[in-house]
Amino acid sequence: MAEQHPGAIIETLSAAEIAAIRETAARYEDKAAAAIEALQIVQQQRGWVSDACLAAAAEVLQITPAQLDAVATFYNLIYRQPVGKRVIHYCNSVTCWMLGADNIREHLCRRLGVRPGEMTTDGEYTLLPIVCLGACDHAPVIMVEDVTFLDVDERAIDAILRGE
Amino acid sequence: MDKPLTQNFRPDRDFATLADYEASGGYRGLRKALEIQPQEVQQQVKDAGLRGRGGSGFLTGLKWNFVPMGKDAPQPKYLVVNADEMEPGTFKDRMLLEKDPHQLLEGAVIAAYAIQAKIAYIFLRGEYRLAASRLRRALQEARQHGYLGKHILGSDFSLEMHLHSSAGRYICGEETALLNALEGKRANPRVKPPYPHVSGLWGKPTVVNNVETLCNVPHILHYGIEWYRGLGRREDKGTKLFGASGRVNRPGLWELPMGTPIREIFEEHAGGMQDGYRLRGFLPGGASTEFLLPEHLDVAMDFDAVAKAGSRLGTGAMIVLDDRVCPVKMVLNLEEFFSQESCGWCTPCRDGLPWTVTLLRDIVAGHGRREDLDTLSGLTRMLGPGNTFCALAPGAMEPLQSALKFFRADFERYLEDGGKT
């Protein structure tokens, strides 16, 4: 059993990550159900999910890496490539789009010097689109890390980037 | 009390704590439920006339009625809370989760009791981080106060409830795709039948209910069927969270009786159009509903009335199209969303939605051909009901098909002169 003979692959993850994944897996009839949460646990520590970490998490859950990667690649919020320290998601769904999401995107691109999907050269930010964030009464909105910013305009974005 | 769902929403506080919730009558519905048989709870919710608030409009009590009961029923049974709100234009469940998390928990515990589920999962969309932290706190409080866990409020009923944070994908809101997601698989929808109430999570009887639906349940148990039925203005019972977004004066969310006329929501609550903008049309219930026009403003917001007008109540979230937004480009934005969020499981959706996007992009770029409009019409049929596993593609076709009907001149202008006028 993996618990008794931790292999080389599983050791890619920290003991804390492995423990957190196991604790989550215990909530389900089948460990595989913790797939998405295992990926989130890894990503929270490391910012993204590398091939090595994915293989290790798969081993903890006793599923194949391919099975876990099928899940990882399905979701918008699991990153399989390195991202900046802070990920900025701008909503491009219908209400935000009507209220200026394209301008928000272009302003972010100009300020950061990247196109959507890219990371700034200093590794600080990655810019990504996201679908409706469920705050359409305050469109347009962006999400920076865990925080959703409402009613944003160019000025608000400049303030957010200055850390205000 | 005419606004049960939002009674605890207050401008002077971020959210209702357990003490706030209890002070407003919270968990009394659960106490009442535990005093009667599970089947009686099912019957009360059915008789109250509560219909699914995720968009389906199915009678909630009837859905519960289908679950095998008694000693021979497969075990364990599951209750799943669908908190994967991701329908563009919709922001009702987020408010319920953030502002009064215990209301949802109470509704979920009562639902679980009604179907005798032992385990419940709250399937929350990954982006709702604030809701996640408030739910975690509320779950812990509920366990500490005997509303969850073993022998709830001293009864024979025990329930475990877990929060599952997803990672962002629209299809997870479809109930069978949600079950696959919860099992740790790609969230492709399952073929029905079997329905989840017979064979759901890990093949066990499972009920999936929307957040707003469950938030109605404690009040039905607490205040009774007659009171609840009296809240609706027409055929449909209870209240509903209605929203409006776009170029209106006061975008927002309001709890109003089922059957409230659209005009009242649009004019009195949303404050009408902003200066300099005119109303051209609206999607009454989120991105996957058919456009309606200003002439439909007197339609009542209940399931049957909106259907009769040619659209769907959906999530009750009205998206307003003003005269400065091109309806063709708006439909393109909607189809880009649906195309991106298609899970790719069945062919009409996987191939048809990108094709739809390509045709619309060509039209908007000024090199569309006249026959493209016929092709788009053909796609609305090919991707329509009956040809796909789930409702994603048929839903995607609703705004397109109605736009082709109501805004045909806008499409044709692009074909004539590339949209220069």
Coordinates of C-alpha atoms in Angstrom, one line a residue:
Chain A
M1 CA 0.0 0.0 0.0
A2 CA 1.1 3.5 -0.8
E3 CA 0.8 4.5 2.8
Q4 CA 3.5 2.0 3.9
H5 CA 5.8 2.3 1.0
P6 CA 5.9 5.8 -0.2
G7 CA 7.5 5.7 -3.7
A8 CA 9.7 8.2 -5.5
I9 CA 6.8 9.7 -7.4
I10 CA 4.6 10.5 -4.4
E11 CA 7.4 12.3 -2.7
T12 CA 7.2 15.1 -5.2
L13 CA 4.4 16.4 -3.0
S14 CA 4.9 17.6 0.6
A15 CA 3.6 15.6 3.5
A16 CA 1.1 18.4 4.1
E17 CA -0.2 18.2 0.6
I18 CA -0.5 14.4 0.7
A19 CA -2.3 14.6 4.1
A20 CA -4.7 17.3 2.8
I21 CA -5.5 15.2 -0.3
R22 CA -6.1 12.1 1.8
E23 CA -8.3 14.0 4.2
T24 CA -10.4 15.3 1.3
A25 CA -10.6 11.9 -0.3
A26 CA -12.0 10.4 2.9
R27 CA -15.3 12.4 2.3
Y28 CA -16.1 10.3 -0.7
E29 CA -17.1 6.7 -1.4
D30 CA -14.3 6.6 -4.0
K31 CA -11.0 8.4 -3.6
A32 CA -11.0 9.4 -7.3
A33 CA -13.8 11.8 -6.4
A34 CA -11.2 14.1 -4.8
A35 CA -9.5 14.6 -8.1
I36 CA -10.3 18.2 -8.6
E37 CA -9.7 19.1 -5.0
A38 CA -6.3 17.3 -5.1
L39 CA -5.4 19.5 -8.0
Q40 CA -6.5 22.6 -6.1
I41 CA -4.5 21.6 -3.1
V42 CA -1.3 21.3 -5.2
Q43 CA -2.0 24.5 -7.1
Q44 CA -2.6 26.4 -3.9
Q45 CA 0.9 25.5 -2.8
R46 CA 2.7 25.9 -6.1
G47 CA 0.7 28.2 -8.2
W48 CA 0.2 25.6 -11.0
V49 CA 0.2 21.8 -11.5
S50 CA 3.3 20.3 -13.1
D51 CA 3.4 16.9 -14.7
A52 CA 5.4 15.5 -11.8
C53 CA 2.9 16.9 -9.2
L54 CA 0.0 15.6 -11.3
A55 CA 1.5 12.1 -11.4
A56 CA 2.1 12.2 -7.6
A57 CA -1.4 13.4 -6.8
A58 CA -2.8 10.6 -9.1
E59 CA -0.8 8.1 -7.1
V60 CA -2.3 9.4 -3.8
L61 CA -5.7 9.0 -5.3
Q62 CA -4.8 5.6 -6.9
I63 CA -5.8 6.6 -10.3
T64 CA -3.7 7.0 -13.5
P65 CA -2.1 10.3 -14.4
A66 CA -4.0 10.3 -17.6
Q67 CA -7.3 10.0 -15.7
L68 CA -6.3 12.9 -13.5
D69 CA -5.0 15.0 -16.4
A70 CA -8.4 14.5 -18.2
V71 CA -9.9 16.2 -15.2
A72 CA -7.2 18.9 -14.9
T73 CA -7.6 19.9 -18.5
F74 CA -11.3 20.1 -18.3
Y75 CA -11.5 23.0 -15.9
N76 CA -10.9 26.7 -16.4
L77 CA -9.2 27.2 -13.0
I78 CA -6.6 24.5 -13.0
Y79 CA -3.3 25.7 -14.5
R80 CA -1.1 23.2 -16.2
Q81 CA 1.5 25.8 -17.0
P82 CA 3.4 28.2 -14.7
V83 CA 1.4 31.4 -14.0
G84 CA 2.4 34.6 -12.4
K85 CA 2.2 35.3 -8.6
R86 CA -1.2 36.8 -9.2
V87 CA -3.6 35.7 -11.8
I88 CA -6.0 38.3 -13.2
H89 CA -9.2 37.0 -14.7
Y90 CA -11.4 39.5 -16.6
C91 CA -15.0 38.5 -17.2
N92 CA -15.9 38.4 -20.9
S93 CA -19.5 37.1 -20.7
V94 CA -22.5 39.0 -22.0
T95 CA -23.3 41.7 -19.4
C96 CA -19.6 42.6 -18.8
W97 CA -19.1 42.5 -22.6
M98 CA -22.0 45.0 -23.1
L99 CA -20.6 47.3 -20.4
G100 CA -17.0 47.4 -21.7
A101 CA -15.1 44.2 -21.1
D102 CA -13.2 44.6 -24.3
N103 CA -11.8 48.0 -23.1
I104 CA -11.0 46.4 -19.7
R105 CA -9.1 43.6 -21.4
E106 CA -7.2 46.1 -23.7
H107 CA -6.3 48.3 -20.7
L108 CA -5.0 45.3 -18.8
C109 CA -3.0 44.2 -21.8
R110 CA -1.4 47.6 -22.2
R111 CA -0.6 48.0 -18.5
L112 CA 0.8 44.5 -18.2
G113 CA 2.5 44.3 -21.6
V114 CA 1.0 40.9 -22.3
R115 CA -1.8 39.3 -24.3
P116 CA -4.5 37.2 -22.7
G117 CA -3.0 33.8 -21.7
E118 CA 0.5 35.3 -21.1
M119 CA 2.6 36.0 -18.0
T120 CA 4.4 39.3 -17.4
T121 CA 8.2 39.0 -17.9
D122 CA 8.8 39.7 -14.2
G123 CA 6.5 36.7 -13.3
E124 CA 4.2 38.9 -11.3
Y125 CA 0.9 38.6 -13.3
T126 CA -0.9 36.2 -15.7
L127 CA -3.9 37.5 -17.6
L128 CA -6.7 35.2 -18.4
P129 CA -10.3 35.5 -19.5
I130 CA -13.1 34.0 -17.4
V131 CA -16.8 33.4 -17.9
C132 CA -19.5 35.2 -16.0
L133 CA -18.5 35.7 -12.3
G134 CA -22.0 36.1 -11.1
A135 CA -21.8 39.8 -10.3
C136 CA -23.6 41.2 -13.4
D137 CA -25.3 44.0 -11.4
H138 CA -21.8 45.4 -10.9
A139 CA -20.4 44.8 -14.4
P140 CA -17.7 45.0 -15.6
V141 CA -15.9 42.8 -13.1
I142 CA -12.5 41.2 -12.8
M143 CA -11.1 38.7 -10.3
V144 CA -7.5 39.1 -9.0
E145 CA -6.4 36.0 -7.1
D146 CA -9.4 35.2 -4.9
V147 CA -11.0 38.7 -4.9
T148 CA -13.7 39.9 -7.3
F149 CA -13.5 43.6 -8.0
L150 CA -16.8 45.2 -9.0
D151 CA -17.7 48.1 -11.4
V152 CA -14.1 48.4 -12.6
D153 CA -12.9 51.0 -15.0
E154 CA -9.4 51.9 -16.2
R155 CA -8.7 54.0 -13.1
A156 CA -9.8 51.2 -10.8
I157 CA -7.5 48.8 -12.6
D158 CA -4.6 51.2 -12.3
A159 CA -5.3 51.3 -8.5
I160 CA -5.5 47.6 -8.2
L161 CA -2.2 47.1 -10.0
R162 CA -0.6 49.7 -7.7
G163 CA -1.8 47.5 -4.9
E164 CA -4.3 50.0 -3.5
Chain B
M1 CA -43.6 38.2 5.7
D2 CA -43.5 38.6 1.9
K3 CA -39.8 38.2 1.3
P4 CA -38.7 35.0 3.1
L5 CA -35.6 34.4 1.0
T6 CA -34.0 37.7 1.6
Q7 CA -35.4 38.7 5.0
N8 CA -31.9 38.5 6.4
F9 CA -30.2 40.6 3.7
R10 CA -29.4 43.9 5.4
P11 CA -27.3 46.8 4.1
D12 CA -25.9 47.2 7.7
R13 CA -24.2 43.7 7.8
D14 CA -22.2 41.6 5.5
F15 CA -24.1 38.4 6.2
A16 CA -26.5 36.7 8.6
T17 CA -24.6 34.8 11.4
L18 CA -26.1 31.7 13.0
A19 CA -27.5 33.9 15.8
D20 CA -29.1 36.3 13.2
Y21 CA -30.5 33.4 11.3
E22 CA -32.0 31.7 14.5
A23 CA -33.4 35.1 15.6
S24 CA -35.3 35.3 12.3
G25 CA -36.9 31.9 12.8
G26 CA -34.1 29.9 11.4
Y27 CA -34.0 26.1 11.9
R28 CA -37.6 26.1 13.1
G29 CA -38.6 24.6 9.7
L30 CA -36.1 21.8 10.4
R31 CA -37.6 21.2 13.9
K32 CA -41.0 20.9 12.4
A33 CA -39.8 18.6 9.6
L34 CA -38.2 16.2 12.0
E35 CA -41.5 15.8 13.9
I36 CA -43.2 14.4 10.9
Q37 CA -42.5 11.5 8.5
P38 CA -40.1 12.1 5.6
Q39 CA -42.9 11.4 3.1
E40 CA -45.0 14.1 4.7
V41 CA -42.2 16.6 4.2
Q42 CA -42.2 15.5 0.5
Q43 CA -45.9 16.0 0.3
Q44 CA -45.9 19.4 1.9
V45 CA -43.2 20.7 -0.5
K46 CA -45.2 19.2 -3.4
D47 CA -48.5 20.7 -2.2
A48 CA -46.8 24.1 -1.7
G49 CA -46.1 24.1 -5.4
L50 CA -42.4 24.9 -5.2
R51 CA -40.8 24.5 -8.7
G52 CA -37.1 24.1 -9.4
R53 CA -35.4 27.5 -9.4
G54 CA -32.4 26.4 -11.4
G55 CA -34.4 26.9 -14.6
S56 CA -36.2 23.6 -15.0
G57 CA -39.4 24.5 -13.1
F58 CA -39.9 20.9 -12.1
L59 CA -42.0 20.3 -8.9
T60 CA -39.4 19.8 -6.2
G61 CA -41.6 17.7 -4.0
L62 CA -42.4 15.4 -6.9
K63 CA -38.7 15.0 -7.6
W64 CA -38.3 13.9 -4.0
N65 CA -41.3 11.5 -4.4
F66 CA -39.4 9.5 -7.0
V67 CA -36.7 8.5 -4.6
P68 CA -36.9 4.9 -3.4
M69 CA -37.9 4.9 0.3
G70 CA -38.0 2.4 3.0
K71 CA -35.8 -0.4 4.2
D72 CA -35.2 -1.9 0.8
A73 CA -34.0 1.3 -0.8
P74 CA -30.4 1.3 -1.9
Q75 CA -28.0 3.0 0.6
P76 CA -26.5 5.4 1.0
K77 CA -28.8 8.0 -0.7
Y78 CA -27.3 11.4 -1.5
L79 CA -28.5 14.9 -1.6
V80 CA -26.5 17.3 -3.8
V81 CA -26.8 21.1 -3.7
N82 CA -26.2 22.5 -7.1
A83 CA -24.4 25.7 -6.3
D84 CA -22.5 25.8 -9.7
E85 CA -24.2 29.1 -10.8
M86 CA -22.6 30.0 -14.1
E87 CA -25.4 31.0 -16.4
P88 CA -24.3 34.4 -17.8
G89 CA -26.3 37.2 -16.4
T90 CA -27.3 35.3 -13.2
F91 CA -26.2 36.2 -9.7
K92 CA -29.0 35.0 -7.4
D93 CA -27.4 32.0 -5.8
R94 CA -24.2 33.8 -5.0
M95 CA -26.2 36.3 -3.0
L96 CA -28.1 33.6 -1.1
L97 CA -24.9 31.8 -0.3
E98 CA -22.9 34.9 0.7
K99 CA -25.6 36.7 2.7
D100 CA -27.5 33.9 4.4
P101 CA -25.6 30.6 4.3
H102 CA -27.6 28.9 7.1
Q103 CA -30.8 29.3 5.1
L104 CA -29.3 27.0 2.4
L105 CA -28.0 24.5 5.0
E106 CA -31.4 24.3 6.7
G107 CA -33.1 23.7 3.3
A108 CA -30.5 21.0 2.4
V109 CA -30.9 19.2 5.8
I110 CA -34.7 19.1 5.4
A111 CA -34.4 17.9 1.8
A112 CA -32.0 15.2 2.9
Y113 CA -34.4 14.2 5.7
A114 CA -37.3 14.1 3.2
I115 CA -35.5 11.6 1.0
Q116 CA -33.5 10.0 3.9
A117 CA -30.1 10.8 2.4
K118 CA -27.2 10.1 4.7
I119 CA -24.6 12.2 2.9
A120 CA -25.0 15.7 1.2
Y121 CA -22.5 17.6 -1.0
I122 CA -22.6 21.2 -1.8
F123 CA -21.2 21.5 -5.3
L124 CA -19.9 25.1 -5.4
R125 CA -18.4 26.8 -8.4
G126 CA -14.7 27.5 -7.9
E127 CA -14.9 31.2 -8.4
Y128 CA -17.3 31.8 -5.5
R129 CA -14.5 32.1 -2.9
L130 CA -16.3 34.3 -0.5
A131 CA -19.3 32.0 -0.5
A132 CA -16.9 29.1 0.1
S133 CA -15.5 30.6 3.3
R134 CA -19.0 31.6 4.6
L135 CA -20.3 28.1 3.9
R136 CA -17.4 26.4 5.6
R137 CA -18.0 28.5 8.7
A138 CA -21.7 27.9 8.6
L139 CA -21.2 24.1 8.2
Q140 CA -19.0 24.1 11.3
E141 CA -21.5 26.1 13.3
A142 CA -24.3 23.8 12.2
R143 CA -22.3 20.8 13.4
Q144 CA -21.6 22.4 16.7
H145 CA -25.2 23.3 17.3
G146 CA -26.7 19.9 16.4
Y147 CA -28.2 20.9 13.0
L148 CA -25.8 18.5 11.2
G149 CA -24.0 15.3 12.1
K150 CA -25.3 12.5 14.2
H151 CA -28.8 12.6 15.7
I152 CA -29.8 16.0 14.4
L153 CA -31.6 17.9 17.2
G154 CA -31.9 14.7 19.1
S155 CA -33.7 12.8 16.4
D156 CA -32.9 9.5 14.7
F157 CA -31.8 11.4 11.6
S158 CA -28.1 11.8 10.9
L159 CA -26.5 13.6 8.0
E160 CA -22.9 14.4 6.9
M161 CA -22.6 17.5 4.6
H162 CA -19.5 18.4 2.7
L163 CA -18.5 21.4 0.6
H164 CA -17.0 20.5 -2.8
S165 CA -15.4 23.5 -4.6
S166 CA -15.3 23.0 -8.3
A167 CA -12.9 24.6 -10.7
G168 CA -15.0 26.4 -13.2
R169 CA -16.9 24.8 -16.1
Y170 CA -20.5 25.7 -17.1
I171 CA -21.5 22.1 -17.9
C172 CA -21.1 21.2 -14.3
G173 CA -24.4 22.8 -13.6
E174 CA -26.2 20.2 -15.7
E175 CA -27.2 17.7 -13.0
T176 CA -25.8 14.5 -14.5
A177 CA -22.6 16.2 -15.6
L178 CA -22.4 17.5 -12.0
L179 CA -22.6 13.9 -10.7
N180 CA -19.7 12.9 -13.0
A181 CA -17.7 15.9 -11.8
L182 CA -18.4 15.0 -8.2
E183 CA -17.2 11.4 -8.9
G184 CA -13.9 12.9 -10.1
K185 CA -14.5 12.4 -13.8
R186 CA -14.7 14.8 -16.7
A187 CA -18.0 16.5 -16.4
N188 CA -19.8 14.9 -19.4
P189 CA -23.6 14.6 -19.0
R190 CA -25.0 11.1 -18.6
V191 CA -27.7 9.6 -20.7
K192 CA -31.1 9.6 -19.1
P193 CA -32.8 7.3 -18.0
P194 CA -31.7 6.2 -15.5
Y195 CA -32.5 9.4 -13.7
P196 CA -30.4 10.4 -10.7
H197 CA -33.2 9.8 -8.3
V198 CA -32.8 6.1 -9.1
S199 CA -29.1 5.9 -10.1
G200 CA -27.1 9.0 -9.3
L201 CA -23.9 9.4 -7.4
W202 CA -22.0 6.1 -7.5
G203 CA -25.2 4.5 -8.8
K204 CA -27.2 5.4 -5.7
P205 CA -30.4 7.4 -5.5
T206 CA -29.5 11.0 -5.6
V207 CA -31.4 14.3 -5.7
V208 CA -29.8 17.4 -7.1
N209 CA -31.5 20.7 -6.1
N210 CA -30.6 24.2 -6.9
V211 CA -29.6 26.6 -4.1
E212 CA -32.6 28.9 -4.5
T213 CA -34.9 26.0 -4.6
L214 CA -33.6 24.6 -1.3
C215 CA -33.7 28.1 0.3
N216 CA -37.5 28.1 -0.1
V217 CA -37.9 24.8 1.8
P218 CA -37.4 25.9 5.5
H219 CA -40.1 28.5 5.1
I220 CA -42.6 26.1 3.6
L221 CA -42.1 23.8 6.6
H222 CA -42.1 26.7 9.1
Y223 CA -45.0 28.9 7.8
G224 CA -47.1 26.3 6.0
I225 CA -48.4 25.5 2.6
E226 CA -51.2 28.0 2.5
W227 CA -48.9 30.9 3.4
Y228 CA -46.5 29.8 0.7
R229 CA -49.1 29.4 -2.0
G230 CA -50.4 32.9 -1.1
L231 CA -47.1 34.5 -2.0
G232 CA -47.4 33.9 -5.8
R233 CA -49.4 36.3 -7.9
R234 CA -50.7 33.8 -10.5
E235 CA -50.2 30.1 -11.2
D236 CA -46.8 29.7 -9.7
K237 CA -46.3 29.8 -6.0
G238 CA -43.8 31.5 -3.7
T239 CA -41.3 34.2 -4.4
K240 CA -38.4 34.4 -6.7
L241 CA -35.1 36.3 -7.0
F242 CA -35.3 38.4 -10.1
G243 CA -32.3 40.2 -11.5
A244 CA -31.6 42.8 -14.1
S245 CA -28.3 43.7 -15.7
G246 CA -27.2 45.9 -18.6
R247 CA -27.9 49.6 -19.3
V248 CA -30.6 50.0 -16.7
N249 CA -30.5 52.6 -14.0
R250 CA -30.4 50.3 -11.1
P251 CA -29.0 46.9 -12.0
G252 CA -29.7 44.5 -9.1
L253 CA -31.6 41.6 -7.6
W254 CA -35.1 41.7 -6.0
E255 CA -37.2 39.1 -4.2
L256 CA -40.7 39.4 -5.7
P257 CA -43.8 37.2 -6.0
M258 CA -43.7 34.6 -8.8
G259 CA -45.8 36.1 -11.6
T260 CA -44.6 39.7 -11.2
P261 CA -44.9 41.4 -14.5
I262 CA -41.6 42.0 -16.3
R263 CA -42.6 45.7 -16.6
E264 CA -42.7 46.1 -12.8
I265 CA -39.2 44.5 -12.5
F266 CA -37.8 46.6 -15.3
E267 CA -39.4 49.9 -14.5
E268 CA -40.0 50.0 -10.8
H269 CA -37.0 48.0 -9.5
A270 CA -34.4 48.4 -12.2
G271 CA -35.4 52.0 -12.8
G272 CA -35.8 51.7 -16.6
M273 CA -33.1 52.5 -19.1
Q274 CA -30.2 54.8 -18.5
D275 CA -30.4 58.2 -20.2
G276 CA -29.6 58.0 -23.8
Y277 CA -30.4 54.3 -24.2
R278 CA -33.5 52.7 -25.5
L279 CA -34.7 49.2 -24.7
R280 CA -34.4 46.9 -27.8
G281 CA -35.0 43.5 -26.2
F282 CA -34.0 41.3 -23.3
L283 CA -33.2 37.7 -22.4
P284 CA -35.6 37.1 -19.5
G285 CA -33.9 34.3 -17.7
G286 CA -30.2 34.2 -18.4
A287 CA -28.1 33.6 -21.5
S288 CA -29.8 30.4 -22.7
T289 CA -33.3 31.9 -23.1
E290 CA -35.0 33.4 -26.1
F291 CA -35.0 37.2 -26.7
L292 CA -38.2 39.0 -25.8
L293 CA -39.1 42.5 -27.1
P294 CA -40.5 45.7 -25.4
E295 CA -43.9 44.5 -26.5
H296 CA -43.5 41.6 -24.0
L297 CA -43.0 43.8 -21.0
D298 CA -46.5 42.9 -19.6
V299 CA -45.7 39.2 -19.6
A300 CA -45.8 37.8 -16.0
M301 CA -42.6 36.2 -14.8
D302 CA -43.8 32.7 -14.1
F303 CA -42.8 29.5 -15.9
D304 CA -45.9 29.1 -18.1
A305 CA -46.5 32.8 -19.0
V306 CA -42.9 33.3 -20.2
A307 CA -43.0 30.0 -22.1
K308 CA -46.2 31.2 -23.8
A309 CA -44.5 34.4 -24.8
G310 CA -41.9 32.2 -26.5
S311 CA -39.1 32.2 -24.0
R312 CA -38.2 30.7 -20.7
L313 CA -38.2 31.9 -17.1
G314 CA -34.8 30.2 -16.7
T315 CA -33.0 31.7 -13.8
G316 CA -35.1 34.9 -13.7
A317 CA -32.1 37.0 -14.5
M318 CA -33.0 39.5 -17.1
I319 CA -30.2 40.7 -19.5
V320 CA -31.1 43.9 -21.1
L321 CA -30.2 44.7 -24.7
D322 CA -30.0 48.4 -25.4
D323 CA -30.1 50.2 -28.8
R324 CA -26.4 50.9 -28.8
V325 CA -25.4 47.2 -28.6
C326 CA -25.5 45.3 -31.9
P327 CA -27.7 42.2 -31.3
V328 CA -25.6 40.2 -33.8
K329 CA -22.5 40.9 -31.8
M330 CA -24.3 40.1 -28.6
V331 CA -25.4 36.7 -30.0
L332 CA -21.8 36.1 -31.1
N333 CA -20.6 36.8 -27.5
L334 CA -23.2 34.3 -26.2
E335 CA -22.3 31.6 -28.7
E336 CA -18.6 32.1 -28.0
F337 CA -19.4 31.3 -24.4
F338 CA -21.5 28.2 -25.2
S339 CA -18.9 27.0 -27.7
Q340 CA -16.1 27.3 -25.2
E341 CA -18.1 25.7 -22.4
S342 CA -19.4 22.7 -24.5
C343 CA -17.9 19.6 -22.9
G344 CA -17.4 18.1 -26.4
W345 CA -19.2 14.8 -25.6
C346 CA -21.7 14.8 -28.4
T347 CA -21.2 15.8 -32.0
P348 CA -24.0 18.4 -32.6
C349 CA -22.7 20.5 -29.7
R350 CA -19.0 19.9 -30.1
D351 CA -19.0 20.7 -33.8
G352 CA -22.1 22.8 -34.2
L353 CA -21.3 25.5 -31.7
P354 CA -17.8 26.4 -33.2
W355 CA -19.5 26.4 -36.6
T356 CA -22.1 28.8 -35.3
V357 CA -19.3 31.0 -33.9
T358 CA -17.4 30.9 -37.2
L359 CA -20.5 31.9 -39.2
L360 CA -21.3 34.8 -36.9
R361 CA -17.7 36.0 -36.9
D362 CA -17.7 36.0 -40.6
I363 CA -21.0 38.0 -40.7
V364 CA -19.8 40.5 -38.2
A365 CA -16.4 40.9 -40.1
G366 CA -18.3 41.8 -43.2
H367 CA -17.7 38.7 -45.3
G368 CA -20.8 36.7 -44.5
R369 CA -22.9 35.2 -47.3
R370 CA -26.6 35.3 -47.6
E371 CA -26.9 31.6 -47.3
D372 CA -25.2 31.8 -43.9
L373 CA -28.5 32.9 -42.4
D374 CA -30.1 29.7 -43.6
T375 CA -27.2 27.6 -42.3
L376 CA -27.6 29.3 -38.9
S377 CA -31.3 28.5 -39.0
G378 CA -30.5 24.9 -39.8
L379 CA -28.1 24.8 -36.9
T380 CA -30.8 26.0 -34.5
R381 CA -32.7 22.9 -35.5
M382 CA -29.7 20.5 -35.6
L383 CA -28.6 21.6 -32.1
G384 CA -32.1 21.8 -30.8
P385 CA -33.9 19.6 -28.3
G386 CA -33.7 15.8 -28.9
N387 CA -30.3 15.7 -30.6
T388 CA -27.9 16.1 -27.7
F389 CA -27.3 14.5 -24.3
C390 CA -28.1 17.6 -22.4
A391 CA -29.6 21.1 -22.7
L392 CA -26.4 23.1 -23.3
A393 CA -26.7 23.2 -27.1
P394 CA -30.5 23.6 -27.2
G395 CA -30.1 26.4 -24.7
A396 CA -27.3 28.0 -26.8
M397 CA -29.7 28.0 -29.8
E398 CA -32.5 29.9 -28.0
P399 CA -31.0 33.4 -28.2
L400 CA -29.7 32.7 -31.7
Q401 CA -33.0 31.5 -33.1
S402 CA -35.0 34.4 -31.5
A403 CA -32.4 36.9 -32.7
L404 CA -32.7 35.6 -36.3
K405 CA -36.4 36.2 -36.0
F406 CA -36.5 39.6 -34.2
F407 CA -33.3 41.2 -35.4
R408 CA -33.1 39.9 -38.9
A409 CA -32.6 43.3 -40.3
D410 CA -29.4 43.7 -38.2
F411 CA -28.0 40.4 -39.7
E412 CA -29.0 41.5 -43.2
R413 CA -27.3 44.9 -42.9
Y414 CA -24.0 43.1 -42.3
L415 CA -24.6 41.1 -45.5
E416 CA -25.4 44.1 -47.5
D417 CA -22.7 46.5 -46.6
G418 CA -20.5 44.7 -44.1
G419 CA -22.3 46.5 -41.2
K420 CA -20.9 49.9 -42.1
T421 CA -24.3 51.7 -41.6

